[in-house]
Amino acid sequence: MKRIFPVIIVLITLSLLGIIVLQVSWFKDMVVLRQGQLTQRAEEAAAEVALDLGKHASSAPYMKIPRRNNLSLLPDDYGIGYGRPLLSQHFSAFEIKEKIQKAFNEKGLKDVHFEFGLTSNSNAYNVELQTEDFVKEANDEVHNKRLIAAIVPPDNGSVIEPREPFEHLIIIIPDLKTQVWESMIWMLIFAVVFTLIIVTAFGVTVQALLRQKKLSEIKTDFINNMTHEFKTPLATISLAVDALRNEKVLSKPEKMSYFSGIIKEENKRMNKHVETILQAALLDKQELKLDMKKVHGHALIQSALNNYQLQIW
């Protein structure tokens, strides 16, 4: 038991650590995978919304111009068109947001928070429509994900009026990684709960093993002590019996009474030891109750001396 117990503890501890490490690694990989899936679905949704908005955009002559260096929000294919009405004349910010939300819902992104801006380059790259926090979120390029979809008018077959993007839909997903973690919150909670259950079970098992080990040691010590305690009265009784067979003792009634009393007292002592052994069996059931009472020290010492008096003689 002494050799097996540490091995069991080490093996279970290593198993728990391995499970926890694997779970952490799995969640990290899952976050990266979910980020990629979310981004792909959001891009598909943005493209669908841009295609739908493009149906309402009329075509007009278009000329590309270089993007200004200090405007990082805008793509490289911005240009200037002439005579084209803006989408802001057909839609409000609320209507476009509803279109984006509907597309997100169809892609399974119902709980994903986003900000959007509708930009036109007819007025020096003007943002014609936007949500309240669009500019603030667009400035954070570290934590936020930016998606840009060109709004292209339908092809009317004209050579003079080429199909070029005149407006762009920019969607910002704030704190992408945080939103991914939030989407996995129940999975994370269940993983933590089950891990805690396993750790608790491990702790209870170790506690039970320690208790059994302690009880085993107590029983071993108890048996050793009882063996010694039985030897003493047996030796005393044996000496008393031998003394009773002595002719000098047989001729003296007081000696007979003395040695008979010793045998009786040692017999009582052995009966007490037997009762103690029977009570020890209650340790496993946790039913053992100690009969604690005050005793006089001198009387206890005198009783012990009396038990060894015959052996000393």
Coordinates of C-alpha atoms in Angstrom, one line a residue:
M1 CA 0.0 0.0 0.0
K2 CA 2.8 2.4 0.9
R3 CA 4.4 1.9 -2.6
I4 CA 1.2 1.8 -4.6
F5 CA -0.4 4.9 -3.1
P6 CA 2.2 7.4 -4.4
V7 CA 2.1 5.8 -7.8
I8 CA -1.7 6.2 -8.0
I9 CA -1.5 9.8 -6.9
V10 CA 1.2 10.6 -9.6
L11 CA -0.7 8.8 -12.4
I12 CA -4.0 10.5 -11.6
T13 CA -2.3 13.9 -11.3
L14 CA -0.5 13.5 -14.6
S15 CA -3.8 12.4 -16.2
L16 CA -5.6 15.5 -14.9
L17 CA -2.8 17.8 -16.1
G18 CA -2.8 16.2 -19.5
I19 CA -6.6 16.6 -19.8
I20 CA -6.4 20.3 -18.8
V21 CA -3.5 21.0 -21.2
L22 CA -5.4 19.3 -24.1
Q23 CA -8.5 21.3 -23.3
V24 CA -6.6 24.6 -23.3
S25 CA -4.9 23.7 -26.6
W26 CA -8.2 22.5 -28.1
F27 CA -10.0 25.8 -27.1
K28 CA -7.2 27.9 -28.6
D29 CA -7.4 26.0 -31.9
M30 CA -11.2 26.2 -31.8
V31 CA -11.0 30.0 -31.3
V32 CA -8.8 30.4 -34.4
L33 CA -11.1 28.1 -36.4
R34 CA -14.2 30.0 -35.3
Q35 CA -12.5 33.3 -36.1
G36 CA -11.9 32.0 -39.7
Q37 CA -15.4 30.7 -40.0
L38 CA -17.0 33.9 -38.7
T39 CA -14.8 36.1 -41.0
Q40 CA -15.7 33.9 -44.0
R41 CA -19.4 34.0 -43.3
A42 CA -19.3 37.8 -42.6
E43 CA -17.6 38.3 -45.9
E44 CA -20.2 36.3 -47.7
A45 CA -23.0 38.3 -46.0
A46 CA -21.3 41.6 -46.8
A47 CA -20.9 40.5 -50.5
E48 CA -24.6 39.6 -50.6
V49 CA -25.7 42.9 -49.1
A50 CA -23.4 44.8 -51.5
L51 CA -24.8 42.9 -54.4
D52 CA -28.4 43.8 -53.3
L53 CA -27.5 47.4 -52.9
G54 CA -25.8 47.4 -56.3
K55 CA -29.2 46.7 -57.9
H56 CA -30.3 50.1 -56.8
A57 CA -27.2 51.9 -58.0
S58 CA -27.4 53.5 -61.4
S59 CA -24.4 53.4 -63.6
A60 CA -22.5 56.5 -64.7
P61 CA -19.0 57.3 -66.2
Y62 CA -16.3 56.5 -63.8
M63 CA -12.6 57.5 -63.4
K64 CA -10.2 55.9 -60.9
I65 CA -8.0 58.1 -58.8
P66 CA -5.2 57.1 -56.4
R67 CA -6.2 56.6 -52.7
R68 CA -5.0 59.2 -50.3
N69 CA -2.3 57.9 -48.0
N70 CA -3.9 59.1 -44.8
L71 CA -7.2 57.4 -45.4
S72 CA -6.7 53.8 -44.3
L73 CA -10.4 53.1 -44.2
L74 CA -10.8 53.1 -48.0
P75 CA -9.8 50.5 -50.5
D76 CA -7.5 51.0 -53.4
D77 CA -10.1 50.9 -56.1
Y78 CA -11.8 54.2 -55.2
G79 CA -12.7 56.6 -58.0
I80 CA -14.9 59.5 -59.0
G81 CA -18.2 59.1 -60.8
Y82 CA -20.3 61.7 -62.5
G83 CA -24.1 62.0 -62.4
R84 CA -24.7 58.9 -60.2
P85 CA -27.2 59.2 -57.4
L86 CA -25.9 58.0 -54.0
L87 CA -27.5 55.0 -52.2
S88 CA -28.1 57.3 -49.2
Q89 CA -30.8 58.9 -51.3
H90 CA -32.6 55.5 -51.5
F91 CA -31.8 54.0 -48.0
S92 CA -31.4 55.1 -44.5
A93 CA -28.7 53.8 -42.1
F94 CA -31.4 51.8 -40.3
E95 CA -32.5 50.1 -43.5
I96 CA -29.0 49.1 -44.6
K97 CA -28.3 47.9 -41.0
E98 CA -31.4 45.7 -41.3
K99 CA -30.2 44.3 -44.5
I100 CA -26.8 43.4 -43.0
Q101 CA -28.5 41.9 -39.9
K102 CA -30.7 39.8 -42.0
A103 CA -27.7 38.5 -44.1
F104 CA -25.8 37.8 -40.8
N105 CA -28.8 35.9 -39.4
E106 CA -28.9 33.7 -42.6
K107 CA -25.2 33.0 -42.2
G108 CA -25.6 32.0 -38.5
L109 CA -24.2 35.2 -37.2
K110 CA -27.2 36.4 -35.3
D111 CA -25.4 37.4 -32.1
V112 CA -22.4 39.0 -33.8
H113 CA -22.2 42.7 -33.2
F114 CA -21.1 45.0 -36.0
E115 CA -20.8 48.6 -37.2
F116 CA -21.0 49.7 -40.8
G117 CA -20.3 52.6 -43.0
L118 CA -21.4 53.4 -46.6
T119 CA -18.7 55.4 -48.4
S120 CA -18.9 57.3 -51.6
N121 CA -16.0 58.9 -53.5
S122 CA -17.9 61.5 -55.2
N123 CA -17.1 64.0 -52.4
A124 CA -13.5 63.3 -51.5
Y125 CA -14.1 59.9 -50.1
N126 CA -17.1 60.9 -48.0
V127 CA -18.8 58.5 -45.6
E128 CA -22.4 59.1 -46.4
L129 CA -24.0 56.6 -44.0
Q130 CA -22.7 55.1 -40.8
T131 CA -23.6 53.7 -37.5
E132 CA -23.0 55.6 -34.3
D133 CA -19.7 53.9 -33.3
F134 CA -18.4 53.2 -36.8
V135 CA -15.5 55.8 -36.8
K136 CA -14.4 54.8 -33.3
E137 CA -14.3 51.1 -34.1
A138 CA -12.7 51.6 -37.5
N139 CA -9.7 53.3 -35.9
D140 CA -8.8 50.1 -33.9
E141 CA -7.2 47.8 -36.5
V142 CA -5.7 45.5 -33.9
H143 CA -8.7 44.0 -32.2
N144 CA -11.4 44.7 -34.8
K145 CA -12.1 43.0 -38.1
R146 CA -12.7 45.1 -41.2
L147 CA -14.6 43.9 -44.2
I148 CA -14.9 45.9 -47.4
A149 CA -17.4 45.1 -50.2
A150 CA -17.6 47.1 -53.4
I151 CA -21.1 48.1 -54.5
V152 CA -21.2 47.6 -58.3
P153 CA -24.2 48.7 -60.4
P154 CA -25.8 46.1 -62.6
D155 CA -24.4 45.5 -66.1
N156 CA -26.4 47.4 -68.7
G157 CA -24.1 46.3 -71.6
S158 CA -22.9 49.9 -72.2
V159 CA -19.3 50.4 -73.3
I160 CA -19.4 54.1 -72.3
E161 CA -20.6 53.4 -68.8
P162 CA -18.3 50.6 -67.4
R163 CA -19.3 48.7 -64.3
E164 CA -17.0 50.1 -61.7
P165 CA -17.5 50.4 -57.9
F166 CA -18.7 53.8 -57.0
E167 CA -19.6 53.1 -53.4
H168 CA -18.3 50.7 -50.8
L169 CA -19.8 48.9 -47.8
I170 CA -17.4 48.7 -44.9
I171 CA -18.4 46.4 -42.0
I172 CA -16.4 46.5 -38.8
I173 CA -16.7 43.6 -36.3
P174 CA -15.5 44.9 -32.9
D175 CA -13.4 42.7 -30.7
L176 CA -13.6 39.7 -33.0
K177 CA -11.8 37.4 -30.6
T178 CA -13.9 38.4 -27.7
Q179 CA -17.1 37.8 -29.6
V180 CA -15.8 34.3 -30.6
W181 CA -15.1 33.5 -27.0
E182 CA -18.6 34.7 -26.1
S183 CA -20.1 32.4 -28.7
M184 CA -18.3 29.5 -27.0
I185 CA -19.2 30.5 -23.5
W186 CA -21.5 27.6 -22.8
M187 CA -19.0 25.1 -24.2
L188 CA -16.3 26.7 -22.0
I189 CA -18.6 26.6 -18.9
F190 CA -19.4 22.9 -19.4
A191 CA -15.7 22.1 -19.9
V192 CA -14.8 23.9 -16.7
V193 CA -17.6 22.3 -14.7
F194 CA -16.7 18.8 -15.9
T195 CA -13.1 19.4 -15.2
L196 CA -13.9 20.6 -11.7
I197 CA -16.0 17.5 -11.2
I198 CA -13.1 15.3 -12.2
V199 CA -10.7 17.2 -9.9
T200 CA -13.2 16.9 -7.0
A201 CA -13.6 13.2 -7.6
F202 CA -9.8 12.9 -7.6
G203 CA -9.6 14.9 -4.3
V204 CA -12.3 12.7 -2.7
T205 CA -10.5 9.6 -3.9
V206 CA -7.2 10.7 -2.5
Q207 CA -8.9 11.7 0.8
A208 CA -10.5 8.2 1.0
L209 CA -7.2 6.5 0.2
L210 CA -5.4 8.6 2.9
R211 CA -8.2 7.7 5.4
Q212 CA -7.9 4.0 4.6
K213 CA -4.1 4.2 4.9
K214 CA -4.4 5.9 8.3
L215 CA -7.0 3.3 9.5
S216 CA -4.7 0.5 8.3
E217 CA -1.8 1.9 10.3
I218 CA -4.0 2.4 13.3
K219 CA -5.2 -1.2 13.1
T220 CA -1.7 -2.5 12.7
D221 CA -0.5 -0.5 15.8
F222 CA -3.6 -1.7 17.6
I223 CA -3.0 -5.3 16.9
N224 CA 0.6 -5.0 18.0
N225 CA -0.4 -3.3 21.2
M226 CA -3.2 -5.9 21.9
T227 CA -0.7 -8.7 21.3
H228 CA 1.5 -7.2 24.0
E229 CA -1.4 -6.5 26.3
F230 CA -2.6 -10.1 26.1
K231 CA 0.8 -11.5 26.8
T232 CA 1.0 -9.7 30.1
P233 CA -2.2 -11.0 31.7
L234 CA -1.6 -14.5 30.3
A235 CA 1.9 -14.6 31.8
T236 CA 0.5 -13.3 35.1
I237 CA -2.2 -16.0 35.1
S238 CA 0.3 -18.7 34.3
L239 CA 2.5 -17.6 37.3
A240 CA -0.6 -17.5 39.6
V241 CA -1.6 -21.0 38.6
D242 CA 1.9 -22.3 39.2
A243 CA 1.8 -20.6 42.6
L244 CA -1.5 -22.2 43.5
R245 CA 0.0 -25.6 42.9
N246 CA 2.8 -24.9 45.4
E247 CA 2.3 -26.8 48.7
K248 CA 3.2 -23.8 50.7
V249 CA 0.5 -21.8 49.1
L250 CA -2.1 -24.6 49.4
S251 CA -1.6 -24.7 53.1
K252 CA -2.3 -21.0 53.5
P253 CA -5.8 -19.8 52.7
E254 CA -4.8 -16.1 52.5
K255 CA -2.3 -17.0 49.8
M256 CA -4.9 -19.0 47.9
S257 CA -7.3 -16.0 48.1
Y258 CA -4.5 -13.6 46.9
F259 CA -3.5 -15.6 43.9
S260 CA -7.1 -16.4 43.0
G261 CA -7.8 -12.7 43.1
I262 CA -4.9 -12.1 40.7
I263 CA -6.3 -14.6 38.3
K264 CA -9.8 -13.0 38.5
E265 CA -8.4 -9.5 37.9
E266 CA -6.3 -10.6 35.0
N267 CA -9.3 -12.4 33.5
K268 CA -11.3 -9.1 33.8
R269 CA -8.4 -7.3 32.1
M270 CA -8.4 -9.8 29.2
N271 CA -12.2 -9.3 28.9
K272 CA -11.7 -5.6 28.6
H273 CA -9.1 -6.1 25.8
V274 CA -11.6 -8.3 24.0
E275 CA -14.2 -5.5 24.3
T276 CA -11.7 -3.1 22.9
I277 CA -11.0 -5.3 19.9
L278 CA -14.8 -5.5 19.2
Q279 CA -15.1 -1.8 19.4
A280 CA -12.2 -1.3 17.0
A281 CA -14.4 -3.1 14.4
L282 CA -16.6 0.0 14.6
L283 CA -13.9 2.2 13.2
D284 CA -14.9 1.4 9.6
K285 CA -18.5 2.3 10.3
Q286 CA -17.5 5.5 12.2
E287 CA -19.6 4.3 15.2
L288 CA -16.9 4.2 17.7
K289 CA -17.6 6.3 20.8
L290 CA -15.0 6.9 23.4
D291 CA -16.0 6.6 27.1
M292 CA -13.9 9.4 28.4
K293 CA -13.9 10.0 32.2
K294 CA -11.5 11.4 34.8
V295 CA -9.2 8.9 36.6
H296 CA -6.8 9.3 39.5
G297 CA -3.2 9.1 38.4
H298 CA -2.0 7.3 41.5
A299 CA -4.7 4.7 41.3
L300 CA -3.8 4.1 37.6
I301 CA -0.1 3.7 38.4
Q302 CA -0.8 1.4 41.4
S303 CA -3.0 -0.8 39.2
A304 CA -0.2 -1.1 36.6
L305 CA 2.2 -2.0 39.4
N306 CA -0.1 -4.7 40.7
N307 CA -0.3 -6.3 37.3
Y308 CA 3.5 -6.7 37.2
Q309 CA 4.0 -7.5 40.9
L310 CA 3.6 -11.3 40.5
Q311 CA 6.1 -11.4 37.6
I312 CA 8.6 -9.4 39.6
W313 CA 8.4 -11.9 42.4

